[in-house]
Amino acid sequence: MRMTMYTDFSLRVLIYLGAKNKGDLSTIKDISEAYGISKNHLMKVTYDLGKLGYIETIRGRGGGIRLAMEPGEINVGQVVRKTEDDFHLVECFDCQANRCVITPACGLRRALNRALKAYLTVLDEYTLADFLNNKDVLANLLFNDRQDI
């Protein structure tokens, strides 16, 4: 299974914001420069993370984004479920598009479905806080002495 770039960027934004001091604002530009990824990609990601309630957006001069909840309240499995567009590991997972002739007799689908459930179950065991145990190291890598943290 491969996570979409959208989900990857969503998790990276949350980690970036979690590495900041509580309440500190960041900009899309800051995050884009820290990770070396497109601001355009991040605009949609941050907009959607705001709609989902994970981040808070402050508009206007001096505005920015920050976590809207405590890192321990952000379940990674739920973030992945809400940001992935589908979990169609193989064609037969999509009832509308399935054209595979062996679907009625194939055991692979069941095994892959179990694997997908196991994948999500493992992610459900983690919150954003679990990935911020080394906050000082993350901050050093992400903020690169550009600002006080």
GROMACS .gro file of C-alpha atoms in nm:
model
  149
    1MET     CA    1   0.000   0.000   0.000
    2ARG     CA    2   0.115   0.347  -0.074
    3MET     CA    3  -0.002   0.655   0.111
    4THR     CA    4  -0.101   0.945  -0.113
    5MET     CA    5   0.116   1.254  -0.122
    6TYR     CA    6  -0.184   1.444   0.017
    7THR     CA    7  -0.192   1.229   0.333
    8ASP     CA    8   0.186   1.243   0.364
    9PHE     CA    9   0.178   1.624   0.347
   10SER     CA   10  -0.112   1.636   0.594
   11LEU     CA   11   0.088   1.438   0.848
   12ARG     CA   12   0.397   1.650   0.785
   13VAL     CA   13   0.199   1.971   0.844
   14LEU     CA   14   0.066   1.834   1.172
   15ILE     CA   15   0.415   1.729   1.283
   16TYR     CA   16   0.554   2.070   1.191
   17LEU     CA   17   0.284   2.251   1.386
   18GLY     CA   18   0.321   2.009   1.676
   19ALA     CA   19   0.694   2.083   1.694
   20LYS     CA   20   0.618   2.451   1.750
   21ASN     CA   21   0.553   2.598   2.093
   22LYS     CA   22   0.187   2.580   2.184
   23GLY     CA   23  -0.003   2.866   2.026
   24ASP     CA   24   0.278   2.980   1.795
   25LEU     CA   25   0.167   3.058   1.443
   26SER     CA   26   0.330   2.930   1.125
   27THR     CA   27   0.275   3.012   0.763
   28ILE     CA   28   0.235   2.787   0.464
   29LYS     CA   29   0.555   2.944   0.333
   30ASP     CA   30   0.742   2.838   0.648
   31ILE     CA   31   0.622   2.479   0.614
   32SER     CA   32   0.688   2.473   0.241
   33GLU     CA   33   1.046   2.589   0.289
   34ALA     CA   34   1.110   2.351   0.579
   35TYR     CA   35   1.005   2.045   0.379
   36GLY     CA   36   1.095   2.167   0.032
   37ILE     CA   37   0.744   2.110  -0.101
   38SER     CA   38   0.507   2.323  -0.306
   39LYS     CA   39   0.309   2.598  -0.136
   40ASN     CA   40   0.020   2.522  -0.372
   41HIS     CA   41  -0.001   2.163  -0.244
   42LEU     CA   42   0.010   2.285   0.114
   43MET     CA   43  -0.266   2.541   0.063
   44LYS     CA   44  -0.522   2.270  -0.008
   45VAL     CA   45  -0.386   2.046   0.267
   46THR     CA   46  -0.403   2.320   0.531
   47TYR     CA   47  -0.746   2.430   0.416
   48ASP     CA   48  -0.878   2.076   0.451
   49LEU     CA   49  -0.702   2.017   0.786
   50GLY     CA   50  -0.877   2.331   0.907
   51LYS     CA   51  -1.216   2.204   0.787
   52LEU     CA   52  -1.148   1.876   0.968
   53GLY     CA   53  -1.074   2.067   1.289
   54TYR     CA   54  -0.709   1.971   1.324
   55ILE     CA   55  -0.567   2.317   1.264
   56GLU     CA   56  -0.680   2.670   1.327
   57THR     CA   57  -0.633   2.936   1.061
   58ILE     CA   58  -0.585   3.300   1.160
   59ARG     CA   59  -0.632   3.538   0.870
   60GLY     CA   60  -0.484   3.879   0.812
   61ARG     CA   61  -0.153   4.046   0.872
   62GLY     CA   62   0.045   3.848   1.127
   63GLY     CA   63  -0.185   3.552   1.080
   64GLY     CA   64  -0.099   3.192   1.021
   65ILE     CA   65  -0.189   2.842   1.125
   66ARG     CA   66  -0.151   2.635   1.441
   67LEU     CA   67  -0.286   2.316   1.590
   68ALA     CA   68  -0.649   2.346   1.697
   69MET     CA   69  -0.622   2.055   1.940
   70GLU     CA   70  -0.366   1.897   2.164
   71PRO     CA   71  -0.126   1.658   1.985
   72GLY     CA   72  -0.247   1.374   2.208
   73GLU     CA   73  -0.600   1.424   2.073
   74ILE     CA   74  -0.498   1.383   1.708
   75ASN     CA   75  -0.521   1.014   1.622
   76VAL     CA   76  -0.299   0.924   1.327
   77GLY     CA   77  -0.531   0.646   1.203
   78GLN     CA   78  -0.820   0.889   1.187
   79VAL     CA   79  -0.611   1.149   1.003
   80VAL     CA   80  -0.515   0.886   0.745
   81ARG     CA   81  -0.877   0.773   0.705
   82LYS     CA   82  -0.992   1.133   0.655
   83THR     CA   83  -0.717   1.234   0.411
   84GLU     CA   84  -0.684   0.928   0.189
   85ASP     CA   85  -0.922   0.945  -0.106
   86ASP     CA   86  -0.980   0.569  -0.107
   87PHE     CA   87  -0.835   0.244   0.016
   88HIS     CA   88  -0.873   0.049  -0.307
   89LEU     CA   89  -0.560  -0.161  -0.286
   90VAL     CA   90  -0.671  -0.361  -0.589
   91GLU     CA   91  -0.941  -0.322  -0.852
   92CYS     CA   92  -1.192  -0.548  -0.676
   93PHE     CA   93  -1.200  -0.316  -0.371
   94ASP     CA   94  -1.390  -0.067  -0.589
   95CYS     CA   95  -1.730  -0.222  -0.661
   96GLN     CA   96  -1.806   0.038  -0.928
   97ALA     CA   97  -1.488  -0.012  -1.129
   98ASN     CA   98  -1.422  -0.382  -1.066
   99ARG     CA   99  -1.383  -0.577  -1.390
  100CYS     CA  100  -1.174  -0.862  -1.251
  101VAL     CA  101  -1.327  -1.190  -1.367
  102ILE     CA  102  -1.196  -1.397  -1.076
  103THR     CA  103  -1.347  -1.181  -0.801
  104PRO     CA  104  -1.615  -1.435  -0.702
  105ALA     CA  105  -1.353  -1.705  -0.638
  106CYS     CA  106  -1.047  -1.503  -0.539
  107GLY     CA  107  -0.906  -1.530  -0.188
  108LEU     CA  108  -0.657  -1.249  -0.237
  109ARG     CA  109  -0.920  -0.984  -0.174
  110ARG     CA  110  -0.990  -1.119   0.175
  111ALA     CA  111  -0.619  -1.130   0.263
  112LEU     CA  112  -0.562  -0.776   0.138
  113ASN     CA  113  -0.866  -0.652   0.328
  114ARG     CA  114  -0.726  -0.806   0.649
  115ALA     CA  115  -0.389  -0.644   0.579
  116LEU     CA  116  -0.554  -0.304   0.526
  117LYS     CA  117  -0.744  -0.337   0.853
  118ALA     CA  118  -0.422  -0.431   1.033
  119TYR     CA  119  -0.246  -0.128   0.882
  120LEU     CA  120  -0.516   0.106   1.007
  121THR     CA  121  -0.532  -0.066   1.345
  122VAL     CA  122  -0.162  -0.002   1.398
  123LEU     CA  123  -0.200   0.365   1.300
  124ASP     CA  124  -0.491   0.392   1.545
  125GLU     CA  125  -0.246   0.314   1.825
  126TYR     CA  126  -0.067   0.646   1.771
  127THR     CA  127  -0.140   1.010   1.825
  128LEU     CA  128   0.055   1.308   1.697
  129ALA     CA  129   0.208   1.337   2.045
  130ASP     CA  130   0.384   1.003   1.994
  131PHE     CA  131   0.584   1.158   1.712
  132LEU     CA  132   0.680   1.468   1.908
  133ASN     CA  133   0.887   1.295   2.179
  134ASN     CA  134   1.197   1.437   2.011
  135LYS     CA  135   1.043   1.783   1.967
  136ASP     CA  136   1.374   1.964   2.012
  137VAL     CA  137   1.542   1.761   1.738
  138LEU     CA  138   1.243   1.808   1.505
  139ALA     CA  139   1.242   2.181   1.574
  140ASN     CA  140   1.612   2.203   1.496
  141LEU     CA  141   1.561   2.021   1.166
  142LEU     CA  142   1.245   2.206   1.065
  143PHE     CA  143   1.307   2.558   1.186
  144ASN     CA  144   1.682   2.562   1.118
  145ASP     CA  145   1.758   2.854   1.347
  146ARG     CA  146   1.521   3.080   1.152
  147GLN     CA  147   1.323   3.162   1.464
  148ASP     CA  148   1.300   3.094   1.833
  149ILE     CA  149   1.086   2.795   1.917
   0.00000   0.00000   0.00000
